[in-house]
Structure formats: C-alpha cells, structure tokens
Amino acid sequence: MEREPMRIREGYLVKKGSMFNTWKPMWVVLLEDGIEFYKRKADNSPKGMVPLKGSSVNSPCQDFGKRMFVFKLTAAKQQDHFFQAAYLEERDAWVRDIKKAIRCIDGGQRFARKSTRKSIRLPETINLSALYLSMKDPEKGIKELKLEKDKKVFNHCFTGTSVIDWLVSSNSIRNRKEGLMLASSLLSEGYLQPAGDTSKAAAEGLSDTPFLDLSDAYYYFPDSGFFCEGNSSDDDVVLKEEFRGIVVKQGCLLKQGHRRKNWKVRKFVLREDPAYLHYYDPAGGEEPLGAIHLRGCVVTAVEDMPDSKKYDVDNILFEIITANEIHYYLQAASSAERTEWIRAIQAVARTGK
C-alpha cells in the first residue's frame, strides 16, 4: 500500500492568480512531493497542485513592488507561482521547508526535521502528542505569560527554564539533562516554537542544544495566539489589556473607504471572542462605524496602492482579506506598529470565533 505524502507545513497565504493580476487568500499545504492550494481550509479537493520535482524557489521576490514577503515557485514546466506571507519569518519558514523538500526529492530521501526522535534517543514509550496536551492544560500545564525583553512584549509565551521545571515536576524526566533532550524533541516536532532572537538562534543550530534551559529564552505553543509587540510611543495607542480578555489591541489607524477610496482616521479595537476588528469615530461615540470579521482572514503588508494619493508617502500599509474576499486597506503610524497589528490580527483570526 502506497504511503500518504507527509504534510510538512500548512496555512493561509495570498496567491497570485495564474491568468490575471489578482491576489486571493488560499489554504496552502506543503507535502513531500508538491504544494496543494485550497480555496478554504475545510475544502476536500484542492484548486491546484504544483509538483516539487524539478521546481525551484526564489526569495525574496521583487516582481511586485507593492507586495512584501513574496516568494516565487517555478515549476518544472517553467510556470511561475507567486505566494505572499504575512511577515518575514513566515515567508522564510515556507521557503526553507520548500527548499529542503526539493533537496530531499533530488536526493531520493524522506523529509525530516533537523532533530528527530532517533537522533535525540528518546524512549519509544514517550508520547509527544499526549505530553503536549498535558503541557497545555489550563490548570496543571505550563502558564502562558506576557514577557518583556529588548523593548518587545511577548504575549502568550513562557521561558525555557519553566518548560524544564514543568517536565521535572510532572515526573516526565529524571533530571534537567533529560529535560533538554525531551524539550528539543518537542521543538523539532513543532509542539514548541521559539520566540525571540535567543531561542531562534539556538533552534537554528547556533548553540550546543536546540532548546535552551534559560530564563531569557522564550517559547510558545503554535496554536496559543502568541504575538509580539514592539513598545510604541504613539499617543493614540491605548494601553493594551490582557490577550485573554475581550480587547486584544486598540489604537488609531488610517482606513481607506470602499466607495470613495478616501482615507480617514479611525479608532480600531481588536477583539478576540468573537474575532472582530471594530472601528469608531476617534472624536467619540460608543457605537462602532463598522466591523471586520477576522475568522479565516488573511492579513499582509503592502507597500503602496495605485489609487492612494494623500498618504502614499509613508507606505506603511497592510491589507486584510476576509473569508468572503472583502479587501480592507489600513495604514499604521510606523513599520513596527504595522507589524504589531498584523501579528495581533493573525493570532485572533486563528483562535477567535
């Protein structure tokens, strides 16, 4: 019986149409032998598939000046496919896995992460999936915190030391050395993700171990709603509440109107449950002027717009494409603030209702 291809990575990306210069969100699945893309995550049949054998990937792709974080996949028949990620790290992760999958095909090998259970020599009795669920238990699991480092705020994360402490206290390991082996395996299998430069550098092989038992090495669960914020001096940004509460982020942004295409300052309030981005008149008023439903949306940075006149100097724009393909264009006060909004909206779109 033929083995099903392994799913290496999946998620929403914005894909350029093959016939027209239109960009639409697609649920993209990277397999060992190809890339499938679906109109929606729940769809059973893909709209298309690009075989990886004989393909090449180019990143960064500068073919579209307005769009950031684009990479190009050229199939064996010299047909180009363009994908846009939401931010730099996401694009680089896709490109890294695609390149590795192509190398595996060329070398006749199976795709495998850097550190595998066999190389770390974990006992076969350890069930990483069950351990992951225990770690996420709201009562007895690892506590997710808001941590600050290097003028950045990391929401929904925890330290490497707290992971090892939890493994010891739960009797999953006999000592901290074993804890490093187990945590490294959880990291390599995708159950933990590095947050911040220290843990990312170790995960990329720049340390003795992929996982660090340190209080300044941060990690997070991939489906936790993690996002990172840079400290902002913008007077319009209101003090943020806890992510678990109703309000995730709020502040003033420029919004382009759908009919007249004019830009106006609006106060935006990002809520987790339900997943909506409401906008208000900044001069006052309790009732929102409108709302953007974020569940299943795609958000990406864009450099400029053809019909943007008054505010096209700053080029700090981002685009939200909802599940029913309505496009919203917003402008932040700075590049750092734009990144904060993109990541916060992404987190709510994944975890909100």
C-alpha positions as a LaTeX table, in Angstrom:
\begin{tabular}{lrrr}
\hline
Residue & $x$ (\AA) & $y$ (\AA) & $z$ (\AA) \\
\hline
Met1 & 0.00 & 0.00 & 0.00 \\
Glu2 & 1.40 & 3.37 & $-1.04$ \\
Arg3 & 2.24 & 5.76 & 1.81 \\
Glu4 & 0.40 & 9.09 & 2.02 \\
Pro5 & 2.74 & 12.08 & 1.50 \\
Met6 & 3.74 & 13.78 & 4.73 \\
Arg7 & 2.22 & 17.21 & 5.46 \\
Ile8 & 5.23 & 19.44 & 6.16 \\
Arg9 & 3.57 & 22.83 & 6.59 \\
Glu10 & 0.15 & 24.37 & 6.02 \\
Gly11 & $-1.51$ & 27.72 & 6.47 \\
Tyr12 & $-3.10$ & 30.68 & 4.72 \\
Leu13 & $-1.02$ & 32.52 & 2.12 \\
Val14 & $-2.06$ & 35.04 & $-0.51$ \\
Lys15 & $-1.60$ & 33.60 & $-4.02$ \\
Lys16 & $-1.46$ & 35.42 & $-7.31$ \\
Gly17 & $-3.86$ & 34.21 & $-9.97$ \\
Ser18 & $-2.31$ & 32.50 & $-12.99$ \\
Met19 & $-4.39$ & 34.38 & $-15.57$ \\
Phe20 & $-4.95$ & 37.82 & $-14.04$ \\
Asn21 & $-3.09$ & 40.04 & $-11.60$ \\
Thr22 & $-5.44$ & 39.18 & $-8.73$ \\
Trp23 & $-4.31$ & 38.04 & $-5.30$ \\
Lys24 & $-6.53$ & 35.81 & $-3.19$ \\
Pro25 & $-6.11$ & 34.01 & 0.13 \\
Met26 & $-5.57$ & 30.28 & $-0.21$ \\
Trp27 & $-5.10$ & 27.48 & 2.29 \\
Val28 & $-1.71$ & 26.14 & 1.20 \\
Val29 & $-0.40$ & 22.68 & 2.11 \\
Leu30 & 3.24 & 21.74 & 1.58 \\
Leu31 & 3.61 & 18.00 & 1.01 \\
Glu32 & 6.78 & 15.99 & 0.47 \\
Asp33 & 6.19 & 15.93 & $-3.26$ \\
Gly34 & 4.19 & 19.09 & $-4.01$ \\
Ile35 & 2.20 & 22.10 & $-2.89$ \\
Glu36 & $-1.59$ & 21.98 & $-2.85$ \\
Phe37 & $-3.75$ & 25.07 & $-2.51$ \\
Tyr38 & $-7.40$ & 25.21 & $-1.46$ \\
Lys39 & $-9.95$ & 28.00 & $-1.54$ \\
Arg40 & $-10.81$ & 27.27 & 2.10 \\
Lys41 & $-9.22$ & 25.22 & 4.85 \\
Ala42 & $-12.29$ & 22.96 & 5.10 \\
Asp43 & $-12.33$ & 22.07 & 1.38 \\
Asn44 & $-11.64$ & 18.44 & 0.50 \\
Ser45 & $-10.39$ & 18.98 & $-3.05$ \\
Pro46 & $-7.54$ & 21.38 & $-3.91$ \\
Lys47 & $-7.94$ & 24.04 & $-6.59$ \\
Gly48 & $-4.48$ & 23.23 & $-7.82$ \\
Met49 & $-1.22$ & 21.41 & $-7.17$ \\
Val50 & 2.40 & 22.25 & $-8.02$ \\
Pro51 & 4.78 & 19.23 & $-8.13$ \\
Leu52 & 8.11 & 19.96 & $-6.43$ \\
Lys53 & 10.21 & 17.64 & $-8.58$ \\
Gly54 & 12.27 & 19.83 & $-10.88$ \\
Ser55 & 10.95 & 23.02 & $-9.24$ \\
Ser56 & 12.90 & 25.93 & $-7.79$ \\
Val57 & 12.03 & 28.65 & $-5.29$ \\
Asn58 & 13.17 & 32.27 & $-5.35$ \\
Ser59 & 13.04 & 34.56 & $-2.30$ \\
Pro60 & 12.81 & 37.43 & $-1.83$ \\
Cys61 & 10.81 & 38.00 & $-4.99$ \\
Gln62 & 10.85 & 41.63 & $-6.12$ \\
Asp63 & 8.50 & 41.23 & $-9.10$ \\
Phe64 & 5.68 & 43.06 & $-7.31$ \\
Gly65 & 6.83 & 46.32 & $-5.74$ \\
Lys66 & 3.68 & 46.88 & $-3.73$ \\
Arg67 & 3.68 & 43.49 & $-2.06$ \\
Met68 & 6.10 & 42.44 & 0.65 \\
Phe69 & 7.22 & 38.95 & 1.72 \\
Val70 & 6.53 & 37.34 & $-1.66$ \\
Phe71 & 8.29 & 34.19 & $-2.86$ \\
Lys72 & 8.19 & 32.59 & $-6.30$ \\
Leu73 & 7.92 & 28.88 & $-7.00$ \\
Thr74 & 8.89 & 27.93 & $-10.56$ \\
Ala75 & 7.62 & 24.51 & $-11.60$ \\
Ala76 & 9.49 & 22.10 & $-13.87$ \\
Lys77 & 7.44 & 23.34 & $-16.86$ \\
Gln78 & 8.67 & 26.91 & $-16.14$ \\
Gln79 & 5.32 & 28.07 & $-14.82$ \\
Asp80 & 5.68 & 30.65 & $-12.04$ \\
His81 & 3.54 & 30.64 & $-8.90$ \\
Phe82 & 3.67 & 33.60 & $-6.51$ \\
Phe83 & 2.80 & 33.39 & $-2.81$ \\
Gln84 & 2.75 & 36.16 & $-0.20$ \\
Ala85 & 3.26 & 35.60 & 3.52 \\
Ala86 & 2.15 & 37.95 & 6.27 \\
Tyr87 & 5.60 & 38.69 & 7.66 \\
Leu88 & 9.29 & 37.95 & 7.11 \\
Glu89 & 9.68 & 34.96 & 9.44 \\
Glu90 & 6.63 & 33.24 & 7.98 \\
Arg91 & 7.91 & 33.66 & 4.41 \\
Asp92 & 11.37 & 32.39 & 5.35 \\
Ala93 & 9.90 & 29.33 & 7.10 \\
Trp94 & 7.90 & 28.39 & 3.98 \\
Val95 & 10.90 & 28.93 & 1.70 \\
Arg96 & 13.22 & 26.93 & 3.98 \\
Asp97 & 10.85 & 23.93 & 4.07 \\
Ile98 & 10.15 & 24.05 & 0.32 \\
Lys99 & 13.87 & 24.11 & $-0.49$ \\
Lys100 & 14.51 & 21.20 & 1.84 \\
Ala101 & 11.63 & 19.21 & 0.33 \\
Ile102 & 13.07 & 19.77 & $-3.16$ \\
Arg103 & 16.53 & 18.66 & $-1.99$ \\
Cys104 & 15.02 & 15.51 & $-0.47$ \\
Ile105 & 13.29 & 14.67 & $-3.75$ \\
Asp106 & 16.51 & 15.21 & $-5.71$ \\
Gly107 & 18.47 & 13.04 & $-3.27$ \\
Gly108 & 15.84 & 10.30 & $-3.00$ \\
Gln109 & 15.36 & 10.93 & 0.73 \\
Arg110 & 12.38 & 11.40 & 3.04 \\
Phe111 & 11.74 & 14.83 & 4.51 \\
Ala112 & 12.74 & 15.02 & 8.20 \\
Arg113 & 13.29 & 17.85 & 10.64 \\
Lys114 & 16.80 & 18.55 & 11.92 \\
Ser115 & 16.37 & 16.79 & 15.24 \\
Thr116 & 14.38 & 13.56 & 15.21 \\
Arg117 & 13.34 & 11.22 & 17.98 \\
Lys118 & 16.01 & 8.76 & 16.87 \\
Ser119 & 18.86 & 11.30 & 16.89 \\
Ile120 & 17.85 & 12.59 & 20.33 \\
Arg121 & 17.48 & 8.97 & 21.56 \\
Leu122 & 14.16 & 9.36 & 23.32 \\
Pro123 & 12.44 & 6.23 & 24.65 \\
Glu124 & 9.74 & 4.95 & 22.31 \\
Thr125 & 7.28 & 4.96 & 25.24 \\
Ile126 & 7.19 & 8.76 & 25.31 \\
Asn127 & 4.11 & 10.09 & 23.53 \\
Leu128 & 4.95 & 13.65 & 22.46 \\
Ser129 & 1.36 & 14.40 & 21.44 \\
Ala130 & $-0.04$ & 13.40 & 24.84 \\
Leu131 & 2.73 & 15.29 & 26.61 \\
Tyr132 & 1.92 & 18.40 & 24.57 \\
Leu133 & $-1.73$ & 18.26 & 25.64 \\
Ser134 & $-0.67$ & 17.96 & 29.29 \\
Met135 & 1.64 & 20.96 & 28.91 \\
Lys136 & $-1.29$ & 23.00 & 27.58 \\
Asp137 & $-3.68$ & 22.02 & 30.38 \\
Pro138 & $-5.18$ & 25.27 & 31.77 \\
Glu139 & $-4.92$ & 24.09 & 35.38 \\
Lys140 & $-1.83$ & 21.88 & 35.55 \\
Gly141 & 0.09 & 22.86 & 32.44 \\
Ile142 & 2.73 & 25.49 & 31.71 \\
Lys143 & 1.49 & 29.00 & 32.43 \\
Glu144 & 1.49 & 31.33 & 29.43 \\
Leu145 & 2.72 & 34.81 & 30.31 \\
Lys146 & 3.33 & 38.27 & 28.91 \\
Leu147 & 7.10 & 38.76 & 28.98 \\
Glu148 & 9.26 & 41.75 & 28.02 \\
Lys149 & 12.73 & 41.73 & 26.50 \\
Asp150 & 14.73 & 44.12 & 24.30 \\
Lys151 & 11.86 & 46.65 & 24.20 \\
Lys152 & 9.48 & 43.98 & 22.93 \\
Val153 & 6.45 & 42.42 & 24.59 \\
Phe154 & 5.93 & 38.69 & 24.01 \\
Asn155 & 2.32 & 37.65 & 24.62 \\
His156 & 1.32 & 34.06 & 25.43 \\
Cys157 & 4.80 & 32.64 & 25.89 \\
Phe158 & 7.00 & 31.07 & 28.56 \\
Thr159 & 10.68 & 30.60 & 29.32 \\
Gly160 & 12.86 & 27.60 & 28.55 \\
Thr161 & 13.52 & 27.23 & 32.27 \\
Ser162 & 9.80 & 26.98 & 33.02 \\
Val163 & 9.45 & 24.17 & 30.47 \\
Ile164 & 12.21 & 22.11 & 32.11 \\
Asp165 & 10.82 & 22.92 & 35.56 \\
Trp166 & 7.40 & 21.61 & 34.49 \\
Leu167 & 8.85 & 18.43 & 32.98 \\
Val168 & 10.71 & 17.75 & 36.24 \\
Ser169 & 7.71 & 18.48 & 38.48 \\
Ser170 & 5.40 & 16.30 & 36.35 \\
Asn171 & 7.86 & 13.37 & 36.62 \\
Ser172 & 8.23 & 13.25 & 32.84 \\
Ile173 & 12.03 & 13.24 & 33.22 \\
Arg174 & 14.63 & 12.28 & 35.85 \\
Asn175 & 16.88 & 15.34 & 35.52 \\
Arg176 & 17.32 & 18.59 & 33.60 \\
Lys177 & 19.66 & 16.99 & 31.06 \\
Glu178 & 16.90 & 14.59 & 30.05 \\
Gly179 & 14.56 & 17.59 & 30.03 \\
Leu180 & 16.72 & 19.30 & 27.42 \\
Met181 & 16.54 & 16.21 & 25.21 \\
Leu182 & 12.77 & 15.97 & 25.55 \\
Ala183 & 12.20 & 19.71 & 25.04 \\
Ser184 & 14.46 & 19.64 & 21.96 \\
Ser185 & 12.34 & 16.85 & 20.53 \\
Leu186 & 9.13 & 18.82 & 21.21 \\
Leu187 & 10.73 & 21.77 & 19.44 \\
Ser188 & 11.85 & 19.76 & 16.42 \\
Glu189 & 8.41 & 18.16 & 16.02 \\
Gly190 & 6.69 & 21.56 & 16.10 \\
Tyr191 & 4.98 & 21.24 & 19.51 \\
Leu192 & 7.01 & 24.23 & 20.74 \\
Gln193 & 8.08 & 27.32 & 18.78 \\
Pro194 & 10.96 & 29.72 & 19.54 \\
Ala195 & 10.15 & 33.35 & 20.29 \\
Gly196 & 12.86 & 35.99 & 20.25 \\
Asp197 & 16.43 & 36.06 & 18.94 \\
Thr198 & 17.98 & 33.91 & 21.69 \\
Ser199 & 15.76 & 30.85 & 21.27 \\
Lys200 & 15.58 & 31.22 & 17.47 \\
Ala201 & 19.38 & 31.21 & 17.17 \\
Ala202 & 19.59 & 28.01 & 19.22 \\
Ala203 & 16.86 & 26.34 & 17.17 \\
Glu204 & 18.83 & 27.15 & 14.01 \\
Gly205 & 21.91 & 25.34 & 15.32 \\
Leu206 & 23.89 & 28.25 & 16.77 \\
Ser207 & 24.01 & 26.71 & 20.26 \\
Asp208 & 25.04 & 23.40 & 21.80 \\
Thr209 & 21.39 & 22.35 & 22.11 \\
Pro210 & 18.33 & 23.32 & 20.01 \\
Phe211 & 16.40 & 24.10 & 23.21 \\
Leu212 & 17.72 & 26.38 & 25.95 \\
Asp213 & 17.13 & 25.93 & 29.68 \\
Leu214 & 17.34 & 29.69 & 30.24 \\
Ser215 & 15.06 & 32.32 & 31.75 \\
Asp216 & 15.63 & 34.71 & 28.82 \\
Ala217 & 14.92 & 32.12 & 26.10 \\
Tyr218 & 11.24 & 32.35 & 25.18 \\
Tyr219 & 8.95 & 29.75 & 23.60 \\
Tyr220 & 5.25 & 29.37 & 22.79 \\
Phe221 & 2.65 & 26.83 & 21.75 \\
Pro222 & 1.93 & 27.08 & 17.98 \\
Asp223 & $-1.86$ & 27.37 & 18.44 \\
Ser224 & $-1.82$ & 29.62 & 21.51 \\
Gly225 & $-2.42$ & 33.02 & 19.90 \\
Phe226 & 1.16 & 34.18 & 20.50 \\
Phe227 & 2.13 & 37.59 & 19.15 \\
Cys228 & 4.97 & 40.02 & 19.73 \\
Glu229 & 4.66 & 43.77 & 20.13 \\
Gly230 & 7.28 & 46.49 & 19.97 \\
Asn231 & 6.98 & 49.24 & 22.54 \\
Ser232 & 5.26 & 52.25 & 20.94 \\
Ser233 & 5.40 & 55.93 & 21.84 \\
Asp234 & 2.32 & 56.70 & 19.73 \\
Asp235 & $-0.05$ & 58.79 & 21.85 \\
Asp236 & $-3.03$ & 57.26 & 20.07 \\
Val237 & $-2.26$ & 53.74 & 21.20 \\
Val238 & $-4.36$ & 52.95 & 24.26 \\
Leu239 & $-2.90$ & 50.76 & 27.00 \\
Lys240 & $-3.42$ & 47.13 & 25.98 \\
Glu241 & $-5.43$ & 44.72 & 28.07 \\
Glu242 & $-4.64$ & 41.06 & 28.62 \\
Phe243 & $-4.95$ & 38.91 & 25.49 \\
Arg244 & $-7.33$ & 36.54 & 27.25 \\
Gly245 & $-9.74$ & 39.41 & 27.84 \\
Ile246 & $-12.15$ & 40.88 & 25.36 \\
Val247 & $-9.85$ & 43.58 & 23.94 \\
Val248 & $-6.55$ & 42.46 & 22.42 \\
Lys249 & $-5.28$ & 45.69 & 20.90 \\
Gln250 & $-6.59$ & 49.16 & 20.14 \\
Gly251 & $-5.34$ & 52.35 & 18.54 \\
Cys252 & $-5.79$ & 54.73 & 15.64 \\
Leu253 & $-5.17$ & 53.76 & 12.01 \\
Leu254 & $-5.95$ & 55.24 & 8.63 \\
Lys255 & $-8.67$ & 53.32 & 6.75 \\
Gln256 & $-9.49$ & 53.55 & 3.06 \\
Gly257 & $-13.19$ & 53.83 & 2.23 \\
His258 & $-14.69$ & 51.23 & $-0.09$ \\
Arg259 & $-16.74$ & 53.63 & $-2.21$ \\
Arg260 & $-14.88$ & 56.92 & $-2.47$ \\
Lys261 & $-11.43$ & 55.44 & $-1.78$ \\
Asn262 & $-10.69$ & 58.33 & 0.58 \\
Trp263 & $-8.66$ & 57.83 & 3.76 \\
Lys264 & $-9.92$ & 58.66 & 7.24 \\
Val265 & $-8.54$ & 58.25 & 10.73 \\
Arg266 & $-10.45$ & 55.63 & 12.71 \\
Lys267 & $-10.03$ & 54.19 & 16.18 \\
Phe268 & $-9.74$ & 50.40 & 15.90 \\
Val269 & $-10.48$ & 47.89 & 18.65 \\
Leu270 & $-9.38$ & 44.29 & 18.13 \\
Arg271 & $-11.44$ & 41.70 & 19.99 \\
Glu272 & $-10.72$ & 38.01 & 20.39 \\
Asp273 & $-14.12$ & 36.47 & 21.06 \\
Pro274 & $-15.84$ & 36.97 & 18.73 \\
Ala275 & $-12.99$ & 37.69 & 16.29 \\
Tyr276 & $-13.84$ & 41.21 & 15.11 \\
Leu277 & $-11.91$ & 44.38 & 14.37 \\
His278 & $-14.35$ & 47.22 & 15.15 \\
Tyr279 & $-13.67$ & 50.80 & 14.08 \\
Tyr280 & $-15.02$ & 54.00 & 15.62 \\
Asp281 & $-15.03$ & 57.75 & 15.08 \\
Pro282 & $-11.94$ & 58.90 & 17.04 \\
Ala283 & $-13.79$ & 62.08 & 18.07 \\
Gly284 & $-16.12$ & 59.99 & 20.20 \\
Gly285 & $-19.15$ & 57.74 & 20.06 \\
Glu286 & $-19.79$ & 54.39 & 21.69 \\
Glu287 & $-21.31$ & 52.69 & 18.64 \\
Pro288 & $-18.84$ & 51.35 & 16.05 \\
Leu289 & $-18.98$ & 52.63 & 12.48 \\
Gly290 & $-18.33$ & 49.12 & 11.23 \\
Ala291 & $-16.58$ & 45.82 & 11.89 \\
Ile292 & $-14.28$ & 43.41 & 10.04 \\
His293 & $-14.87$ & 39.72 & 10.75 \\
Leu294 & $-11.43$ & 38.18 & 11.14 \\
Arg295 & $-12.13$ & 34.45 & 11.40 \\
Gly296 & $-10.36$ & 32.82 & 8.44 \\
Cys297 & $-8.96$ & 36.13 & 7.14 \\
Val298 & $-5.51$ & 36.76 & 5.68 \\
Val299 & $-3.51$ & 39.87 & 6.58 \\
Thr300 & $-0.41$ & 41.03 & 4.71 \\
Ala301 & 1.84 & 44.08 & 4.42 \\
Val302 & 1.69 & 46.11 & 1.19 \\
Glu303 & 3.99 & 48.90 & 0.05 \\
Asp304 & 1.66 & 51.23 & $-1.83$ \\
Met305 & $-1.59$ & 51.40 & $-3.80$ \\
Pro306 & $-2.32$ & 52.79 & $-7.28$ \\
Asp307 & $-5.25$ & 54.94 & $-6.11$ \\
Ser308 & $-3.57$ & 56.09 & $-2.88$ \\
Lys309 & $-2.64$ & 59.78 & $-3.19$ \\
Lys310 & $-2.68$ & 61.61 & 0.08 \\
Tyr311 & $-0.96$ & 59.01 & 2.21 \\
Asp312 & 1.25 & 57.17 & $-0.27$ \\
Val313 & 4.47 & 58.73 & 1.05 \\
Asp314 & 4.62 & 56.67 & 4.22 \\
Asn315 & 4.00 & 53.27 & 2.60 \\
Ile316 & 3.12 & 51.66 & 5.94 \\
Leu317 & 0.05 & 49.89 & 4.62 \\
Phe318 & $-1.43$ & 46.50 & 5.32 \\
Glu319 & $-4.34$ & 44.61 & 3.78 \\
Ile320 & $-6.97$ & 42.39 & 5.38 \\
Ile321 & $-8.74$ & 39.92 & 3.08 \\
Thr322 & $-11.75$ & 38.38 & 4.81 \\
Ala323 & $-13.01$ & 34.82 & 4.32 \\
Asn324 & $-15.60$ & 36.12 & 1.84 \\
Glu325 & $-12.85$ & 38.00 & $-0.05$ \\
Ile326 & $-13.58$ & 41.60 & 1.00 \\
His327 & $-10.40$ & 43.70 & 0.94 \\
Tyr328 & $-9.64$ & 46.34 & 3.59 \\
Tyr329 & $-6.62$ & 48.66 & 3.40 \\
Leu330 & $-5.21$ & 50.23 & 6.57 \\
Gln331 & $-2.16$ & 52.35 & 7.35 \\
Ala332 & $-0.21$ & 52.35 & 10.61 \\
Ala333 & 1.93 & 55.12 & 12.09 \\
Ser334 & 5.18 & 53.18 & 11.77 \\
Ser335 & 6.59 & 49.96 & 10.37 \\
Ala336 & 6.87 & 48.48 & 13.86 \\
Glu337 & 3.25 & 49.32 & 14.64 \\
Arg338 & 2.13 & 47.74 & 11.36 \\
Thr339 & 3.93 & 44.53 & 12.33 \\
Glu340 & 2.22 & 44.58 & 15.74 \\
Trp341 & $-1.21$ & 44.90 & 14.16 \\
Ile342 & $-0.55$ & 42.18 & 11.57 \\
Arg343 & 0.57 & 39.66 & 14.16 \\
Ala344 & $-2.20$ & 40.50 & 16.61 \\
Ile345 & $-4.85$ & 40.16 & 13.87 \\
Gln346 & $-3.30$ & 36.88 & 12.71 \\
Ala347 & $-3.48$ & 35.50 & 16.23 \\
Val348 & $-7.13$ & 36.48 & 16.65 \\
Ala349 & $-8.01$ & 35.10 & 13.21 \\
Arg350 & $-6.59$ & 31.71 & 14.26 \\
Thr351 & $-8.03$ & 31.46 & 17.76 \\
Gly352 & $-11.17$ & 33.64 & 17.78 \\
Lys353 & $-14.68$ & 32.64 & 16.80 \\
\hline
\end{tabular}
